[in-house]
Amino acid sequence: KYHFFILPTVSENFGHVFLEALAAGCPLVISDRTPWLDLENKSIGWDLTLENPEDWINTINLCISMNNEEYNKTSSNARSFAVDWLKDEKVEQDTIMILDYSLSKDRERITQTT
């Protein structure tokens, strides 16, 4: 239902919501205080400094004025970026490692309480 994901966050250590938005085909308009940078060069959104509100206004106006062809291309780029990112073998290995670690901690907690 949404066309863009806009979040002028002060800080993110990863930003899962950004990946979710990209996967849904929503280009990002976010601050430059996240790991998600160089978005404009990738044609998937914009990472803007919080110190210049005029950049935010100009970018949002740009989003509003996009024609359907421009928007559809940017949206498709966003979706493709997320799909490619998720297919990365390193991402998959890291995800498995995190899940295995979480499961082992859960098993330890259960063992300690019984």
CSV table of N, CA, C and O in Angstrom, one decimal:
chain,number,residue,atom,x,y,z
A,1,LYS,N,0.8,-1.2,0.0
A,1,LYS,CA,0.0,0.0,0.0
A,1,LYS,C,0.8,1.3,0.0
A,1,LYS,O,0.3,2.3,-0.2
A,2,TYR,N,2.1,1.1,0.3
A,2,TYR,CA,3.0,2.3,0.4
A,2,TYR,C,4.0,2.4,-0.7
A,2,TYR,O,4.4,1.4,-1.3
A,3,HIS,N,4.4,3.6,-1.0
A,3,HIS,CA,5.3,3.8,-2.1
A,3,HIS,C,6.8,4.0,-1.7
A,3,HIS,O,7.7,3.6,-2.4
A,4,PHE,N,7.0,4.7,-0.5
A,4,PHE,CA,8.3,4.9,0.0
A,4,PHE,C,8.4,4.6,1.5
A,4,PHE,O,7.3,4.7,2.1
A,5,PHE,N,9.5,4.3,1.9
A,5,PHE,CA,9.7,4.1,3.4
A,5,PHE,C,10.6,5.2,3.8
A,5,PHE,O,11.8,5.4,3.4
A,6,ILE,N,10.0,6.1,4.7
A,6,ILE,CA,10.7,7.3,5.2
A,6,ILE,C,11.0,7.2,6.7
A,6,ILE,O,10.0,7.0,7.4
A,7,LEU,N,12.2,7.2,7.1
A,7,LEU,CA,12.6,7.2,8.5
A,7,LEU,C,13.9,8.0,8.8
A,7,LEU,O,15.0,7.5,8.5
A,8,PRO,N,13.7,9.2,9.3
A,8,PRO,CA,14.9,10.0,9.6
A,8,PRO,C,15.5,9.6,11.0
A,8,PRO,O,15.6,10.4,11.9
A,9,THR,N,15.9,8.3,11.1
A,9,THR,CA,16.4,7.8,12.3
A,9,THR,C,17.7,8.4,12.8
A,9,THR,O,18.5,8.8,11.9
A,10,VAL,N,17.9,8.5,14.1
A,10,VAL,CA,19.2,9.1,14.6
A,10,VAL,C,20.3,8.0,14.6
A,10,VAL,O,21.4,8.3,14.5
A,11,SER,N,19.9,6.7,14.7
A,11,SER,CA,20.9,5.7,14.7
A,11,SER,C,20.2,4.3,14.5
A,11,SER,O,19.2,4.0,15.0
A,12,GLU,N,20.9,3.5,13.8
A,12,GLU,CA,20.5,2.1,13.6
A,12,GLU,C,21.8,1.2,13.5
A,12,GLU,O,22.7,1.6,12.8
A,13,ASN,N,21.8,0.1,14.2
A,13,ASN,CA,23.0,-0.8,14.1
A,13,ASN,C,22.8,-1.7,12.9
A,13,ASN,O,23.8,-2.2,12.4
A,14,PHE,N,21.6,-2.0,12.4
A,14,PHE,CA,21.3,-2.7,11.2
A,14,PHE,C,20.2,-2.1,10.4
A,14,PHE,O,20.3,-1.7,9.3
A,15,GLY,N,19.0,-2.2,11.0
A,15,GLY,CA,17.8,-1.6,10.4
A,15,GLY,C,17.0,-2.7,9.6
A,15,GLY,O,16.9,-2.6,8.4
A,16,HIS,N,16.6,-3.7,10.3
A,16,HIS,CA,15.8,-4.7,9.6
A,16,HIS,C,14.6,-4.2,8.8
A,16,HIS,O,14.3,-4.7,7.8
A,17,VAL,N,14.0,-3.1,9.3
A,17,VAL,CA,12.8,-2.5,8.6
A,17,VAL,C,13.2,-2.0,7.3
A,17,VAL,O,12.4,-2.0,6.4
A,18,PHE,N,14.5,-1.6,7.1
A,18,PHE,CA,14.9,-1.2,5.8
A,18,PHE,C,14.9,-2.3,4.8
A,18,PHE,O,14.5,-2.2,3.6
A,19,LEU,N,15.4,-3.5,5.2
A,19,LEU,CA,15.5,-4.6,4.3
A,19,LEU,C,14.0,-5.1,4.0
A,19,LEU,O,13.7,-5.4,2.9
A,20,GLU,N,13.2,-5.0,5.0
A,20,GLU,CA,11.8,-5.4,4.8
A,20,GLU,C,11.1,-4.5,3.8
A,20,GLU,O,10.4,-4.9,2.9
A,21,ALA,N,11.4,-3.2,3.9
A,21,ALA,CA,10.8,-2.2,2.9
A,21,ALA,C,11.3,-2.4,1.5
A,21,ALA,O,10.5,-2.5,0.6
A,22,LEU,N,12.6,-2.6,1.4
A,22,LEU,CA,13.2,-2.9,0.1
A,22,LEU,C,12.6,-4.2,-0.5
A,22,LEU,O,12.3,-4.2,-1.7
A,23,ALA,N,12.4,-5.2,0.3
A,23,ALA,CA,11.9,-6.5,-0.2
A,23,ALA,C,10.4,-6.3,-0.7
A,23,ALA,O,10.0,-6.9,-1.6
A,24,ALA,N,9.7,-5.3,-0.1
A,24,ALA,CA,8.4,-5.0,-0.5
A,24,ALA,C,8.4,-4.0,-1.7
A,24,ALA,O,7.3,-3.6,-2.2
A,25,GLY,N,9.6,-3.6,-2.2
A,25,GLY,CA,9.6,-2.7,-3.3
A,25,GLY,C,9.5,-1.2,-2.9
A,25,GLY,O,9.2,-0.4,-3.8
A,26,CYS,N,9.7,-0.9,-1.7
A,26,CYS,CA,9.6,0.5,-1.2
A,26,CYS,C,11.0,1.1,-1.2
A,26,CYS,O,11.8,0.7,-0.3
A,27,PRO,N,11.3,2.0,-2.0
A,27,PRO,CA,12.6,2.7,-2.0
A,27,PRO,C,12.7,3.5,-0.6
A,27,PRO,O,11.7,3.8,0.0
A,28,LEU,N,13.9,3.6,-0.1
A,28,LEU,CA,14.1,4.2,1.2
A,28,LEU,C,14.4,5.7,1.1
A,28,LEU,O,15.1,6.2,0.2
A,29,VAL,N,14.0,6.4,2.1
A,29,VAL,CA,14.4,7.8,2.4
A,29,VAL,C,14.7,7.8,3.8
A,29,VAL,O,13.9,7.8,4.7
A,30,ILE,N,16.0,7.7,4.1
A,30,ILE,CA,16.5,7.4,5.5
A,30,ILE,C,17.7,8.3,5.8
A,30,ILE,O,18.3,8.9,4.9
A,31,SER,N,18.1,8.4,7.1
A,31,SER,CA,19.2,9.2,7.4
A,31,SER,C,20.5,8.4,7.1
A,31,SER,O,20.5,7.2,6.8
A,32,ASP,N,21.6,9.1,7.1
A,32,ASP,CA,22.9,8.5,6.8
A,32,ASP,C,23.5,8.0,8.0
A,32,ASP,O,24.7,7.7,8.0
A,33,ARG,N,22.8,7.7,9.0
A,33,ARG,CA,23.3,7.2,10.3
A,33,ARG,C,22.9,5.7,10.4
A,33,ARG,O,22.5,5.2,11.5
A,34,THR,N,22.9,5.0,9.3
A,34,THR,CA,22.6,3.6,9.3
A,34,THR,C,23.7,2.9,8.4
A,34,THR,O,24.5,3.6,7.7
A,35,PRO,N,23.8,1.6,8.4
A,35,PRO,CA,24.7,0.9,7.5
A,35,PRO,C,24.2,0.9,6.1
A,35,PRO,O,25.0,0.5,5.2
A,36,TRP,N,23.0,1.3,5.8
A,36,TRP,CA,22.4,1.4,4.5
A,36,TRP,C,22.8,2.7,3.8
A,36,TRP,O,22.0,3.7,4.0
A,37,LEU,N,23.8,2.7,3.1
A,37,LEU,CA,24.4,3.9,2.5
A,37,LEU,C,24.5,3.8,1.0
A,37,LEU,O,24.4,2.7,0.4
A,38,ASP,N,24.7,5.0,0.3
A,38,ASP,CA,24.9,5.0,-1.1
A,38,ASP,C,23.7,4.6,-1.9
A,38,ASP,O,23.8,4.0,-2.9
A,39,LEU,N,22.5,4.8,-1.3
A,39,LEU,CA,21.3,4.3,-1.9
A,39,LEU,C,21.0,5.0,-3.2
A,39,LEU,O,20.4,4.3,-4.1
A,40,GLU,N,21.2,6.3,-3.3
A,40,GLU,CA,20.9,6.9,-4.6
A,40,GLU,C,21.7,6.4,-5.7
A,40,GLU,O,21.2,6.2,-6.8
A,41,ASN,N,23.0,6.1,-5.5
A,41,ASN,CA,23.8,5.5,-6.6
A,41,ASN,C,23.3,4.1,-7.0
A,41,ASN,O,23.6,3.6,-8.1
A,42,LYS,N,22.7,3.4,-6.0
A,42,LYS,CA,22.1,2.1,-6.3
A,42,LYS,C,20.7,2.2,-6.9
A,42,LYS,O,20.1,1.2,-7.2
A,43,SER,N,20.2,3.4,-6.9
A,43,SER,CA,18.8,3.7,-7.4
A,43,SER,C,17.8,2.9,-6.6
A,43,SER,O,16.8,2.4,-7.2
A,44,ILE,N,18.0,2.9,-5.3
A,44,ILE,CA,17.0,2.3,-4.4
A,44,ILE,C,16.5,3.2,-3.3
A,44,ILE,O,15.8,2.8,-2.4
A,45,GLY,N,16.9,4.5,-3.4
A,45,GLY,CA,16.5,5.4,-2.3
A,45,GLY,C,17.5,6.5,-2.1
A,45,GLY,O,18.4,6.8,-2.9
A,46,TRP,N,17.4,7.1,-0.9
A,46,TRP,CA,18.3,8.2,-0.5
A,46,TRP,C,18.7,8.1,1.0
A,46,TRP,O,17.8,7.7,1.8
A,47,ASP,N,19.9,8.3,1.3
A,47,ASP,CA,20.4,8.4,2.7
A,47,ASP,C,20.8,9.8,2.9
A,47,ASP,O,21.8,10.3,2.2
A,48,LEU,N,20.1,10.5,3.8
A,48,LEU,CA,20.3,12.0,3.9
A,48,LEU,C,20.8,12.3,5.3
A,48,LEU,O,20.5,11.7,6.3
A,49,THR,N,21.6,13.4,5.3
A,49,THR,CA,22.0,13.9,6.6
A,49,THR,C,20.9,14.6,7.4
A,49,THR,O,20.0,15.2,6.8
A,50,LEU,N,20.8,14.4,8.7
A,50,LEU,CA,19.8,15.0,9.5
A,50,LEU,C,20.0,16.5,9.7
A,50,LEU,O,19.1,17.2,10.1
A,51,GLU,N,21.2,16.9,9.5
A,51,GLU,CA,21.6,18.3,9.7
A,51,GLU,C,21.0,19.3,8.6
A,51,GLU,O,21.1,20.5,8.8
A,52,ASN,N,20.5,18.7,7.5
A,52,ASN,CA,20.0,19.6,6.5
A,52,ASN,C,18.6,19.2,6.1
A,52,ASN,O,18.3,18.5,5.2
A,53,PRO,N,17.6,19.8,6.9
A,53,PRO,CA,16.2,19.5,6.6
A,53,PRO,C,15.7,19.8,5.2
A,53,PRO,O,14.8,19.2,4.6
A,54,GLU,N,16.4,20.8,4.6
A,54,GLU,CA,16.0,21.1,3.2
A,54,GLU,C,16.2,20.0,2.2
A,54,GLU,O,15.5,19.8,1.3
A,55,ASP,N,17.3,19.2,2.4
A,55,ASP,CA,17.5,18.0,1.6
A,55,ASP,C,16.3,17.0,1.8
A,55,ASP,O,15.9,16.3,0.8
A,56,TRP,N,15.8,16.9,3.0
A,56,TRP,CA,14.6,16.0,3.2
A,56,TRP,C,13.4,16.5,2.4
A,56,TRP,O,12.7,15.7,1.8
A,57,ILE,N,13.2,17.8,2.5
A,57,ILE,CA,12.0,18.4,1.8
A,57,ILE,C,12.2,18.2,0.3
A,57,ILE,O,11.2,17.8,-0.4
A,58,ASN,N,13.4,18.5,-0.2
A,58,ASN,CA,13.6,18.3,-1.7
A,58,ASN,C,13.5,16.9,-2.1
A,58,ASN,O,12.9,16.6,-3.2
A,59,THR,N,14.0,15.9,-1.3
A,59,THR,CA,13.9,14.5,-1.7
A,59,THR,C,12.4,14.0,-1.6
A,59,THR,O,12.0,13.3,-2.5
A,60,ILE,N,11.7,14.4,-0.6
A,60,ILE,CA,10.3,14.0,-0.5
A,60,ILE,C,9.5,14.6,-1.7
A,60,ILE,O,8.7,14.0,-2.3
A,61,ASN,N,9.8,15.9,-2.1
A,61,ASN,CA,9.2,16.5,-3.2
A,61,ASN,C,9.5,15.7,-4.5
A,61,ASN,O,8.7,15.6,-5.4
A,62,LEU,N,10.8,15.3,-4.6
A,62,LEU,CA,11.2,14.5,-5.8
A,62,LEU,C,10.4,13.2,-5.8
A,62,LEU,O,9.9,12.8,-6.9
A,63,CYS,N,10.2,12.6,-4.7
A,63,CYS,CA,9.4,11.3,-4.6
A,63,CYS,C,7.9,11.6,-5.1
A,63,CYS,O,7.4,10.8,-5.8
A,64,ILE,N,7.4,12.7,-4.6
A,64,ILE,CA,6.0,13.0,-4.9
A,64,ILE,C,5.8,13.3,-6.4
A,64,ILE,O,4.8,12.9,-7.0
A,65,SER,N,6.9,13.9,-7.0
A,65,SER,CA,6.8,14.3,-8.4
A,65,SER,C,7.2,13.2,-9.4
A,65,SER,O,7.0,13.4,-10.6
A,66,MET,N,7.6,12.0,-8.9
A,66,MET,CA,8.0,11.0,-9.8
A,66,MET,C,6.8,10.5,-10.6
A,66,MET,O,5.7,10.3,-10.1
A,67,ASN,N,7.1,10.3,-11.9
A,67,ASN,CA,6.0,9.7,-12.7
A,67,ASN,C,6.0,8.1,-12.5
A,67,ASN,O,6.9,7.6,-11.9
A,68,ASN,N,5.0,7.5,-13.0
A,68,ASN,CA,4.9,6.0,-12.8
A,68,ASN,C,6.1,5.2,-13.3
A,68,ASN,O,6.5,4.3,-12.6
A,69,GLU,N,6.6,5.6,-14.5
A,69,GLU,CA,7.7,4.9,-15.0
A,69,GLU,C,9.0,5.0,-14.1
A,69,GLU,O,9.6,4.0,-13.8
A,70,GLU,N,9.3,6.2,-13.6
A,70,GLU,CA,10.4,6.4,-12.7
A,70,GLU,C,10.2,5.6,-11.4
A,70,GLU,O,11.1,5.0,-10.9
A,71,TYR,N,9.0,5.8,-10.9
A,71,TYR,CA,8.7,5.1,-9.6
A,71,TYR,C,8.8,3.6,-9.8
A,71,TYR,O,9.5,2.9,-9.0
A,72,ASN,N,8.2,3.0,-10.8
A,72,ASN,CA,8.3,1.6,-11.0
A,72,ASN,C,9.7,1.0,-11.2
A,72,ASN,O,10.0,0.0,-10.7
A,73,LYS,N,10.5,1.8,-11.8
A,73,LYS,CA,11.9,1.4,-12.0
A,73,LYS,C,12.6,1.4,-10.6
A,73,LYS,O,13.3,0.5,-10.3
A,74,THR,N,12.4,2.5,-9.8
A,74,THR,CA,13.1,2.6,-8.5
A,74,THR,C,12.5,1.5,-7.6
A,74,THR,O,13.3,0.8,-6.9
A,75,SER,N,11.2,1.2,-7.6
A,75,SER,CA,10.6,0.2,-6.8
A,75,SER,C,11.2,-1.2,-7.2
A,75,SER,O,11.5,-2.0,-6.3
A,76,SER,N,11.3,-1.4,-8.5
A,76,SER,CA,11.9,-2.7,-9.0
A,76,SER,C,13.3,-2.9,-8.6
A,76,SER,O,13.8,-4.0,-8.1
A,77,ASN,N,14.1,-1.8,-8.6
A,77,ASN,CA,15.5,-1.8,-8.2
A,77,ASN,C,15.6,-2.2,-6.7
A,77,ASN,O,16.4,-2.9,-6.2
A,78,ALA,N,14.7,-1.6,-5.9
A,78,ALA,CA,14.6,-1.8,-4.4
A,78,ALA,C,14.4,-3.3,-4.2
A,78,ALA,O,15.1,-3.9,-3.4
A,79,ARG,N,13.4,-3.9,-4.8
A,79,ARG,CA,13.0,-5.3,-4.7
A,79,ARG,C,14.2,-6.2,-5.1
A,79,ARG,O,14.6,-7.1,-4.4
A,80,SER,N,14.8,-5.9,-6.2
A,80,SER,CA,15.9,-6.7,-6.7
A,80,SER,C,17.1,-6.6,-5.8
A,80,SER,O,17.7,-7.7,-5.6
A,81,PHE,N,17.4,-5.5,-5.3
A,81,PHE,CA,18.5,-5.3,-4.3
A,81,PHE,C,18.2,-6.2,-3.1
A,81,PHE,O,19.2,-6.9,-2.7
A,82,ALA,N,17.0,-6.2,-2.5
A,82,ALA,CA,16.8,-7.0,-1.4
A,82,ALA,C,16.9,-8.5,-1.7
A,82,ALA,O,17.5,-9.3,-0.9
A,83,VAL,N,16.4,-8.9,-2.8
A,83,VAL,CA,16.4,-10.3,-3.2
A,83,VAL,C,17.9,-10.8,-3.4
A,83,VAL,O,18.3,-11.8,-2.9
A,84,ASP,N,18.7,-9.9,-4.1
A,84,ASP,CA,20.1,-10.3,-4.2
A,84,ASP,C,20.8,-10.3,-2.9
A,84,ASP,O,21.7,-11.2,-2.7
A,85,TRP,N,20.5,-9.3,-2.0
A,85,TRP,CA,21.2,-9.3,-0.7
A,85,TRP,C,20.9,-10.5,0.1
A,85,TRP,O,21.8,-11.1,0.7
A,86,LEU,N,19.6,-10.9,0.1
A,86,LEU,CA,19.2,-12.1,0.8
A,86,LEU,C,19.8,-13.4,0.3
A,86,LEU,O,19.9,-14.4,1.0
A,87,LYS,N,20.1,-13.4,-1.0
A,87,LYS,CA,20.7,-14.6,-1.7
A,87,LYS,C,22.2,-14.8,-1.4
A,87,LYS,O,22.8,-15.8,-1.7
A,88,ASP,N,22.8,-13.7,-0.9
A,88,ASP,CA,24.2,-13.7,-0.6
A,88,ASP,C,24.6,-14.9,0.3
A,88,ASP,O,24.0,-15.0,1.4
A,89,GLU,N,25.5,-15.7,-0.1
A,89,GLU,CA,25.9,-16.8,0.8
A,89,GLU,C,26.4,-16.4,2.2
A,89,GLU,O,26.1,-17.1,3.1
A,90,LYS,N,27.1,-15.4,2.3
A,90,LYS,CA,27.6,-14.9,3.6
A,90,LYS,C,26.4,-14.5,4.5
A,90,LYS,O,26.4,-14.8,5.7
A,91,VAL,N,25.4,-13.9,3.9
A,91,VAL,CA,24.2,-13.5,4.7
A,91,VAL,C,23.5,-14.8,5.2
A,91,VAL,O,23.2,-14.9,6.4
A,92,GLU,N,23.4,-15.8,4.4
A,92,GLU,CA,22.8,-17.0,4.8
A,92,GLU,C,23.6,-17.7,5.9
A,92,GLU,O,23.0,-18.2,6.9
A,93,GLN,N,24.9,-17.8,5.7
A,93,GLN,CA,25.8,-18.4,6.8
A,93,GLN,C,25.7,-17.6,8.1
A,93,GLN,O,25.6,-18.3,9.2
A,94,ASP,N,25.7,-16.3,8.0
A,94,ASP,CA,25.6,-15.5,9.3
A,94,ASP,C,24.2,-15.7,9.9
A,94,ASP,O,24.1,-15.8,11.2
A,95,THR,N,23.2,-15.8,9.1
A,95,THR,CA,21.8,-16.1,9.7
A,95,THR,C,21.8,-17.4,10.4
A,95,THR,O,21.2,-17.5,11.5
A,96,ILE,N,22.3,-18.4,9.8
A,96,ILE,CA,22.3,-19.8,10.4
A,96,ILE,C,23.1,-19.7,11.7
A,96,ILE,O,22.7,-20.3,12.7
A,97,MET,N,24.3,-19.0,11.7
A,97,MET,CA,25.1,-18.9,12.9
A,97,MET,C,24.3,-18.3,14.0
A,97,MET,O,24.3,-18.7,15.2
A,98,ILE,N,23.6,-17.2,13.7
A,98,ILE,CA,22.9,-16.5,14.7
A,98,ILE,C,21.7,-17.3,15.3
A,98,ILE,O,21.5,-17.4,16.5
A,99,LEU,N,21.0,-18.0,14.4
A,99,LEU,CA,19.9,-18.9,14.8
A,99,LEU,C,20.4,-20.0,15.7
A,99,LEU,O,19.8,-20.4,16.7
A,100,ASP,N,21.6,-20.6,15.3
A,100,ASP,CA,22.1,-21.7,16.1
A,100,ASP,C,22.5,-21.2,17.5
A,100,ASP,O,22.3,-21.9,18.5
A,101,TYR,N,23.1,-20.1,17.5
A,101,TYR,CA,23.5,-19.5,18.8
A,101,TYR,C,22.3,-19.2,19.7
A,101,TYR,O,22.3,-19.6,20.9
A,102,SER,N,21.3,-18.7,19.1
A,102,SER,CA,20.0,-18.4,19.8
A,102,SER,C,19.4,-19.7,20.4
A,102,SER,O,19.0,-19.7,21.5
A,103,LEU,N,19.4,-20.7,19.6
A,103,LEU,CA,18.8,-22.0,20.0
A,103,LEU,C,19.6,-22.6,21.1
A,103,LEU,O,19.1,-23.2,22.1
A,104,SER,N,21.0,-22.5,21.0
A,104,SER,CA,21.8,-23.1,22.1
A,104,SER,C,21.6,-22.3,23.4
A,104,SER,O,21.5,-22.9,24.5
A,105,LYS,N,21.4,-21.0,23.4
A,105,LYS,CA,21.1,-20.2,24.6
A,105,LYS,C,19.8,-20.6,25.2
A,105,LYS,O,19.6,-20.7,26.4
A,106,ASP,N,18.8,-20.8,24.3
A,106,ASP,CA,17.5,-21.2,24.8
A,106,ASP,C,17.6,-22.6,25.4
A,106,ASP,O,17.0,-22.8,26.5
A,107,ARG,N,18.3,-23.5,24.9
A,107,ARG,CA,18.5,-24.9,25.5
A,107,ARG,C,19.2,-24.7,26.8
A,107,ARG,O,18.8,-25.4,27.8
A,108,GLU,N,20.2,-23.9,26.9
A,108,GLU,CA,20.9,-23.7,28.2
A,108,GLU,C,19.9,-23.1,29.3
A,108,GLU,O,19.9,-23.6,30.4
A,109,ARG,N,19.0,-22.2,28.9
A,109,ARG,CA,18.1,-21.6,29.8
A,109,ARG,C,17.1,-22.7,30.3
A,109,ARG,O,16.8,-22.8,31.5
A,110,ILE,N,16.6,-23.5,29.4
A,110,ILE,CA,15.6,-24.6,29.7
A,110,ILE,C,16.3,-25.6,30.7
A,110,ILE,O,15.7,-26.0,31.7
A,111,THR,N,17.5,-25.9,30.4
A,111,THR,CA,18.3,-26.9,31.2
A,111,THR,C,18.5,-26.3,32.6
A,111,THR,O,18.3,-27.1,33.6
A,112,GLN,N,18.8,-25.1,32.7
A,112,GLN,CA,19.0,-24.4,34.0
A,112,GLN,C,17.8,-24.3,34.9
A,112,GLN,O,17.8,-24.3,36.1
A,113,THR,N,16.6,-24.2,34.3
A,113,THR,CA,15.4,-24.0,35.0
A,113,THR,C,14.7,-25.3,35.4
A,113,THR,O,13.8,-25.3,36.1
A,114,THR,N,15.2,-26.4,34.9
A,114,THR,CA,14.6,-27.7,35.2
A,114,THR,C,15.4,-28.5,36.2
A,114,THR,O,16.4,-28.2,36.6
